[in-house]
């Protein structure tokens, strides 16, 4: 039923408890292409997204949706030669986005890090984009600007509104619906720079497993997905974390135990706190654990290290950081 009238897709999803079914991958590709192109009525778009929300997307549907999204990405993005893709979509509520320092340490040893994200204005969360400029990484104003910061700093931050405005528009419909849509999942899975390695943080139980299933269909990339702090790609050592590593269509699950200690909620979200920790002027138990643990799980993906080797290497990189310069700087 691919290339069917859009109403057929709504009917398939919404035909009651007994009659409803998931879309095939070809149907999902066609339906989402129409949604991205806005070639349907807004009422149809809303009905489609909320029906998907009610019954949760199947792996086949997600694969079709992702293919539709990737087909609309600017071709220049894959020429960026990113070595690792990290999606920053959740926004933080309890802690600052410490994983950004882990990303900065990757950049400092030569990895080309493509960070991408979106923000939802009404969500009262602290997003990566709220911190990065003060940490030394300018927010890209265009794909060309992203390429320039990548070449000079081994990192770039690309807002989804620049990388794929059609998907960003769907994410921002949350203000209208009061609910998130599958667009948040798709953005995390997108890997807009076609990097060979991708890191994804999710929030809800079982979403990590579903992401891993979709990652198994991406044979060109190796992936890590886990339930991170607030849903961002940051390891929270206050609880055990299941890590799902996918390579050549096969997923391996590793368990990271919780660490000793307990983290207080951040009283105020100030990037100055992050800079003070980076300079070594401030001791912050949660921060140091989060930076080292997040960096370690990234290195397990990138360098095929054991947990112990990765923890050791991440600790060394943290101890040897250039404390006098901003976390992101162009003297790498």
CSV table of C-alpha atoms in Angstrom, one decimal:
chain,number,residue,atom,x,y,z
A,1,UNK,CA,0.0,0.0,0.0
A,2,UNK,CA,2.9,2.4,-0.4
A,3,UNK,CA,2.0,5.6,-2.3
A,4,UNK,CA,-1.6,5.3,-1.1
A,5,UNK,CA,-3.7,8.3,-0.1
A,6,UNK,CA,-2.7,9.4,3.3
A,7,UNK,CA,-6.1,8.6,4.8
A,8,UNK,CA,-5.3,4.9,4.2
A,9,UNK,CA,-2.4,5.1,6.6
A,10,UNK,CA,-4.5,6.8,9.3
A,11,UNK,CA,-7.2,4.1,8.8
A,12,UNK,CA,-4.6,1.4,9.2
A,13,UNK,CA,-3.3,2.8,12.5
A,14,UNK,CA,-6.7,3.9,13.9
A,15,UNK,CA,-9.2,1.2,13.0
A,16,UNK,CA,-10.0,0.2,16.6
A,17,UNK,CA,-8.4,-2.4,18.9
A,18,UNK,CA,-9.1,-5.3,16.6
A,19,UNK,CA,-8.7,-3.8,13.2
A,20,UNK,CA,-5.6,-1.5,13.7
A,21,UNK,CA,-2.2,-2.6,12.4
A,22,UNK,CA,1.3,-1.3,12.1
A,23,UNK,CA,2.5,0.1,8.7
A,24,UNK,CA,5.0,-1.8,6.6
A,25,UNK,CA,8.4,-0.2,6.1
A,26,UNK,CA,7.4,0.9,2.6
A,27,UNK,CA,4.2,2.4,3.9
A,28,UNK,CA,6.0,4.1,6.7
A,29,UNK,CA,8.5,5.6,4.3
A,30,UNK,CA,5.7,7.0,2.0
A,31,UNK,CA,3.6,8.3,4.9
A,32,UNK,CA,6.5,10.1,6.6
A,33,UNK,CA,7.7,11.5,3.3
A,34,UNK,CA,4.2,13.1,2.8
A,35,UNK,CA,4.3,14.3,6.4
A,36,UNK,CA,7.8,16.0,6.0
A,37,UNK,CA,6.7,17.5,2.6
A,38,UNK,CA,3.5,18.9,4.2
A,39,UNK,CA,1.6,17.6,1.2
A,40,UNK,CA,-1.3,16.5,3.6
A,41,UNK,CA,-3.8,18.4,5.7
A,42,UNK,CA,-2.6,19.5,9.1
A,43,UNK,CA,-5.5,17.6,10.7
A,44,UNK,CA,-4.2,14.4,9.0
A,45,UNK,CA,-0.7,15.1,10.3
A,46,UNK,CA,-2.0,15.5,13.9
A,47,UNK,CA,-4.2,12.4,13.7
A,48,UNK,CA,-1.3,10.3,12.3
A,49,UNK,CA,1.2,11.4,14.9
A,50,UNK,CA,-1.2,10.9,17.9
A,51,UNK,CA,-2.3,7.4,16.7
A,52,UNK,CA,1.4,6.4,16.4
A,53,UNK,CA,1.9,7.8,19.9
A,54,UNK,CA,-1.0,5.6,21.2
A,55,UNK,CA,0.3,2.3,19.8
A,56,UNK,CA,4.0,3.1,19.7
A,57,UNK,CA,6.0,2.7,16.5
A,58,UNK,CA,7.2,-0.7,15.4
A,59,UNK,CA,10.8,-1.2,14.4
A,60,UNK,CA,9.7,-1.5,10.7
A,61,UNK,CA,7.9,1.8,11.0
A,62,UNK,CA,10.8,3.5,12.6
A,63,UNK,CA,13.1,2.2,9.8
A,64,UNK,CA,10.8,3.6,7.2
A,65,UNK,CA,10.5,7.0,8.9
A,66,UNK,CA,14.3,7.3,9.3
A,67,UNK,CA,14.8,6.5,5.7
A,68,UNK,CA,12.4,9.3,4.7
A,69,UNK,CA,14.2,11.7,7.0
A,70,UNK,CA,17.7,10.8,5.8
A,71,UNK,CA,16.5,11.3,2.2
A,72,UNK,CA,15.9,14.9,3.0
A,73,UNK,CA,19.2,15.7,4.7
A,74,UNK,CA,21.6,18.2,3.0
A,75,UNK,CA,24.2,16.2,1.1
A,76,UNK,CA,27.0,18.4,2.5
A,77,UNK,CA,26.4,16.9,6.0
A,78,UNK,CA,27.9,13.6,5.1
A,79,UNK,CA,31.0,15.4,3.7
A,80,UNK,CA,31.8,16.7,7.2
A,81,UNK,CA,33.8,13.5,8.0
A,82,UNK,CA,32.5,13.3,11.5
A,83,UNK,CA,33.9,10.4,13.4
A,84,UNK,CA,31.2,10.3,16.1
A,85,UNK,CA,27.6,11.5,16.2
A,86,UNK,CA,25.9,12.5,19.5
A,87,UNK,CA,22.3,13.5,19.7
A,88,UNK,CA,21.4,16.1,22.4
A,89,UNK,CA,17.6,16.2,22.5
A,90,UNK,CA,16.3,15.6,26.0
A,91,UNK,CA,17.5,18.7,27.9
A,92,UNK,CA,18.4,18.4,31.6
A,93,UNK,CA,16.2,19.0,34.7
A,94,UNK,CA,18.3,17.8,37.7
A,95,UNK,CA,21.9,18.2,36.5
A,96,UNK,CA,23.9,20.3,34.1
A,97,UNK,CA,24.8,18.7,30.7
A,98,UNK,CA,28.2,17.3,31.9
A,99,UNK,CA,28.4,14.9,29.0
A,100,UNK,CA,29.4,17.9,26.8
A,101,UNK,CA,32.7,17.9,28.7
A,102,UNK,CA,33.1,14.2,27.7
A,103,UNK,CA,32.5,15.2,24.1
A,104,UNK,CA,35.1,18.0,24.4
A,105,UNK,CA,37.7,15.5,25.6
A,106,UNK,CA,36.9,13.3,22.6
A,107,UNK,CA,37.5,16.3,20.4
A,108,UNK,CA,40.8,17.1,22.2
A,109,UNK,CA,42.3,13.8,21.2
A,110,UNK,CA,41.3,14.1,17.6
A,111,UNK,CA,37.8,12.7,17.2
A,112,UNK,CA,35.5,14.8,15.0
A,113,UNK,CA,32.4,15.1,17.1
A,114,UNK,CA,29.0,16.1,15.5
A,115,UNK,CA,26.6,17.2,18.2
A,116,UNK,CA,23.0,17.9,17.1
A,117,UNK,CA,19.9,18.7,19.0
A,118,UNK,CA,16.7,20.7,19.3
A,119,UNK,CA,15.0,22.6,22.1
A,120,UNK,CA,11.3,22.8,23.0
A,121,UNK,CA,10.7,26.4,24.2
A,122,UNK,CA,8.0,25.6,26.8
A,123,UNK,CA,9.8,22.6,28.4
A,124,UNK,CA,11.8,24.4,31.1
A,125,UNK,CA,14.7,22.1,30.5
A,126,UNK,CA,18.4,23.1,30.1
A,127,UNK,CA,19.6,22.1,26.7
A,128,UNK,CA,23.1,21.5,25.3
A,129,UNK,CA,22.5,24.6,23.1
A,130,UNK,CA,22.1,26.7,26.3
A,131,UNK,CA,25.7,25.8,27.4
A,132,UNK,CA,27.9,25.3,24.3
A,133,UNK,CA,28.7,28.8,23.3
A,134,UNK,CA,30.0,29.6,26.8
A,135,UNK,CA,32.0,26.3,26.7
A,136,UNK,CA,33.7,27.6,23.6
A,137,UNK,CA,31.7,25.9,20.8
A,138,UNK,CA,29.6,28.3,18.7
A,139,UNK,CA,26.2,27.1,17.6
A,140,UNK,CA,26.4,26.5,13.8
A,141,UNK,CA,24.3,29.0,11.9
A,142,UNK,CA,24.4,26.9,8.7
A,143,UNK,CA,25.8,23.6,7.4
A,144,UNK,CA,28.8,25.5,6.1
A,145,UNK,CA,29.4,27.1,9.5
A,146,UNK,CA,29.2,23.6,11.1
A,147,UNK,CA,31.9,22.4,8.7
A,148,UNK,CA,34.1,25.3,9.6
A,149,UNK,CA,33.8,24.7,13.4
A,150,UNK,CA,34.4,21.0,12.8
A,151,UNK,CA,37.6,21.7,10.8
A,152,UNK,CA,38.9,24.2,13.4
A,153,UNK,CA,37.7,22.6,16.7
A,154,UNK,CA,37.0,18.9,15.9
A,155,UNK,CA,33.4,19.5,16.9
A,156,UNK,CA,30.3,21.2,15.8
A,157,UNK,CA,26.7,21.7,17.1
A,158,UNK,CA,24.0,21.6,14.5
A,159,UNK,CA,20.5,22.5,15.5
A,160,UNK,CA,17.9,20.2,13.9
A,161,UNK,CA,16.2,23.4,12.5
A,162,UNK,CA,19.3,23.7,10.2
A,163,UNK,CA,20.0,20.0,9.6
A,164,UNK,CA,16.4,18.9,8.9
A,165,UNK,CA,13.9,21.8,9.5
A,166,UNK,CA,11.0,19.5,8.4
A,167,UNK,CA,11.6,17.2,11.4
A,168,UNK,CA,12.3,20.1,13.8
A,169,UNK,CA,8.8,21.5,12.9
A,170,UNK,CA,7.2,18.2,13.9
A,171,UNK,CA,9.2,18.1,17.2
A,172,UNK,CA,7.9,21.6,18.0
A,173,UNK,CA,4.3,20.5,17.6
A,174,UNK,CA,4.6,19.3,21.2
A,175,UNK,CA,3.4,22.8,22.2
A,176,UNK,CA,0.1,22.1,20.3
A,177,UNK,CA,-0.4,18.5,21.4
A,178,UNK,CA,1.0,18.6,24.9
A,179,UNK,CA,2.7,15.3,24.1
A,180,UNK,CA,5.9,14.3,22.3
A,181,UNK,CA,5.7,12.5,19.0
A,182,UNK,CA,7.9,9.9,17.3
A,183,UNK,CA,10.0,12.9,16.0
A,184,UNK,CA,12.0,12.9,19.2
A,185,UNK,CA,13.0,9.3,18.7
A,186,UNK,CA,13.7,9.8,15.0
A,187,UNK,CA,16.0,12.8,15.7
A,188,UNK,CA,18.1,10.7,18.1
A,189,UNK,CA,18.4,7.9,15.5
A,190,UNK,CA,19.1,10.3,12.6
A,191,UNK,CA,22.9,10.5,12.6
A,192,UNK,CA,22.7,13.4,10.2
A,193,UNK,CA,26.5,13.5,9.5
A,194,UNK,CA,26.6,9.8,8.6
A,195,UNK,CA,29.3,9.3,11.2
A,196,UNK,CA,30.6,5.7,11.5
A,197,UNK,CA,29.8,5.8,15.3
A,198,UNK,CA,26.6,7.1,16.9
A,199,UNK,CA,25.7,7.6,20.6
A,200,UNK,CA,22.0,7.9,21.7
A,201,UNK,CA,20.6,8.7,25.1
A,202,UNK,CA,17.0,7.8,25.9
A,203,UNK,CA,14.7,8.2,28.9
A,204,UNK,CA,11.9,5.7,29.0
A,205,UNK,CA,12.2,2.0,29.9
A,206,UNK,CA,12.5,-0.3,26.9
A,207,UNK,CA,13.2,2.5,24.5
A,208,UNK,CA,16.9,1.5,24.7
A,209,UNK,CA,16.0,-2.0,23.5
A,210,UNK,CA,13.9,-0.6,20.6
A,211,UNK,CA,16.6,1.8,19.5
A,212,UNK,CA,19.1,-1.1,19.5
A,213,UNK,CA,16.7,-3.1,17.2
A,214,UNK,CA,16.6,-0.2,14.8
A,215,UNK,CA,20.4,0.3,15.1
A,216,UNK,CA,20.8,-3.3,14.0
A,217,UNK,CA,19.4,-2.3,10.6
A,218,UNK,CA,22.1,0.4,10.1
A,219,UNK,CA,25.0,-1.7,8.9
A,220,UNK,CA,27.1,1.4,8.0
A,221,UNK,CA,27.3,2.6,11.7
A,222,UNK,CA,28.2,1.2,15.1
A,223,UNK,CA,26.0,2.5,17.8
A,224,UNK,CA,25.6,2.8,21.6
A,225,UNK,CA,22.3,3.5,23.2
A,226,UNK,CA,21.5,3.7,26.9
A,227,UNK,CA,19.0,5.3,29.4
A,228,UNK,CA,20.9,8.5,30.3
A,229,UNK,CA,20.4,11.2,32.8
A,230,UNK,CA,17.1,13.0,31.9
A,231,UNK,CA,17.2,11.1,28.5
A,232,UNK,CA,20.5,12.7,27.4
A,233,UNK,CA,23.6,10.7,26.5
A,234,UNK,CA,25.1,11.0,29.9
A,235,UNK,CA,25.8,8.2,32.3
A,236,UNK,CA,24.2,8.7,35.7
A,237,UNK,CA,26.3,6.7,38.2
A,238,UNK,CA,23.5,7.0,40.9
A,239,UNK,CA,21.9,3.9,39.2
A,240,UNK,CA,22.9,0.9,37.2
A,241,UNK,CA,23.0,1.5,33.4
A,242,UNK,CA,22.4,-1.0,30.6
A,243,UNK,CA,24.6,-0.2,27.6
A,244,UNK,CA,23.5,-1.5,24.2
A,245,UNK,CA,26.4,-1.7,21.7
A,246,UNK,CA,25.4,-2.6,18.1
A,247,UNK,CA,28.0,-3.6,15.5
A,248,UNK,CA,27.3,-5.2,12.1
A,249,UNK,CA,23.7,-5.9,13.0
A,250,UNK,CA,24.4,-7.6,16.3
A,251,UNK,CA,23.7,-6.0,19.7
A,252,UNK,CA,25.7,-6.7,22.9
A,253,UNK,CA,24.3,-5.6,26.3
A,254,UNK,CA,26.7,-4.6,29.1
A,255,UNK,CA,25.7,-3.6,32.6
A,256,UNK,CA,27.4,-0.7,34.2
A,257,UNK,CA,26.9,-0.9,38.0
A,258,UNK,CA,26.0,2.2,40.1
A,259,UNK,CA,28.8,4.0,41.9
A,260,UNK,CA,29.2,5.0,45.5
A,261,UNK,CA,27.8,8.4,46.6
A,262,UNK,CA,24.6,10.2,45.9
A,263,UNK,CA,24.0,13.4,43.8
A,264,UNK,CA,22.2,16.4,45.0
A,265,UNK,CA,20.0,18.2,42.5
A,266,UNK,CA,21.7,21.3,40.9
A,267,UNK,CA,20.3,24.4,42.6
A,268,UNK,CA,20.9,26.7,39.7
A,269,UNK,CA,21.8,25.9,36.1
A,270,UNK,CA,24.9,28.0,35.5
A,271,UNK,CA,27.6,27.2,32.8
A,272,UNK,CA,30.0,28.9,35.2
A,273,UNK,CA,29.7,25.8,37.4
A,274,UNK,CA,30.8,23.7,34.4
A,275,UNK,CA,33.7,26.0,33.7
A,276,UNK,CA,34.8,26.0,37.4
A,277,UNK,CA,34.8,22.2,37.4
A,278,UNK,CA,36.8,22.1,34.1
A,279,UNK,CA,39.4,24.6,35.6
A,280,UNK,CA,39.7,22.5,38.7
A,281,UNK,CA,38.4,25.4,40.9
A,282,UNK,CA,35.3,23.4,42.1
A,283,UNK,CA,35.0,19.9,43.4
A,284,UNK,CA,31.7,18.4,42.2
A,285,UNK,CA,31.1,14.7,42.8
A,286,UNK,CA,28.3,14.1,40.3
A,287,UNK,CA,30.1,16.1,37.6
A,288,UNK,CA,33.4,14.2,37.7
A,289,UNK,CA,31.7,10.8,37.8
A,290,UNK,CA,29.4,11.7,34.9
A,291,UNK,CA,32.1,13.1,32.7
A,292,UNK,CA,34.5,10.1,33.2
A,293,UNK,CA,31.7,7.5,33.0
A,294,UNK,CA,30.2,9.0,29.9
A,295,UNK,CA,33.6,9.4,28.2
A,296,UNK,CA,34.4,5.8,29.1
A,297,UNK,CA,31.3,4.3,27.5
A,298,UNK,CA,32.0,6.4,24.4
A,299,UNK,CA,35.5,5.1,24.2
A,300,UNK,CA,34.2,1.5,24.6
A,301,UNK,CA,32.3,2.1,21.4
A,302,UNK,CA,35.1,4.0,19.5
A,303,UNK,CA,38.1,2.0,20.6
A,304,UNK,CA,36.7,-1.4,21.4
A,305,UNK,CA,38.0,-1.1,25.0
A,306,UNK,CA,36.9,-3.2,28.0
A,307,UNK,CA,35.0,-1.3,30.8
A,308,UNK,CA,38.2,-1.3,32.9
A,309,UNK,CA,40.5,0.0,30.1
A,310,UNK,CA,37.9,2.6,29.1
A,311,UNK,CA,37.5,3.8,32.7
A,312,UNK,CA,41.3,4.1,33.0
A,313,UNK,CA,41.7,6.0,29.7
A,314,UNK,CA,38.8,8.3,30.5
A,315,UNK,CA,40.2,9.1,33.9
A,316,UNK,CA,43.6,9.9,32.4
A,317,UNK,CA,42.1,12.2,29.7
A,318,UNK,CA,40.1,14.0,32.5
A,319,UNK,CA,43.2,14.4,34.6
A,320,UNK,CA,45.4,15.6,31.7
A,321,UNK,CA,42.8,18.1,30.3
A,322,UNK,CA,43.9,21.6,29.4
A,323,UNK,CA,42.4,23.4,32.4
A,324,UNK,CA,43.4,26.9,31.4
A,325,UNK,CA,41.5,26.8,28.0
A,326,UNK,CA,37.8,26.5,27.4
A,327,UNK,CA,36.6,22.9,27.0
A,328,UNK,CA,36.1,23.4,23.3
A,329,UNK,CA,39.0,25.3,21.8
A,330,UNK,CA,40.8,25.4,18.5
A,331,UNK,CA,44.4,24.3,19.5
A,332,UNK,CA,43.8,20.6,19.3
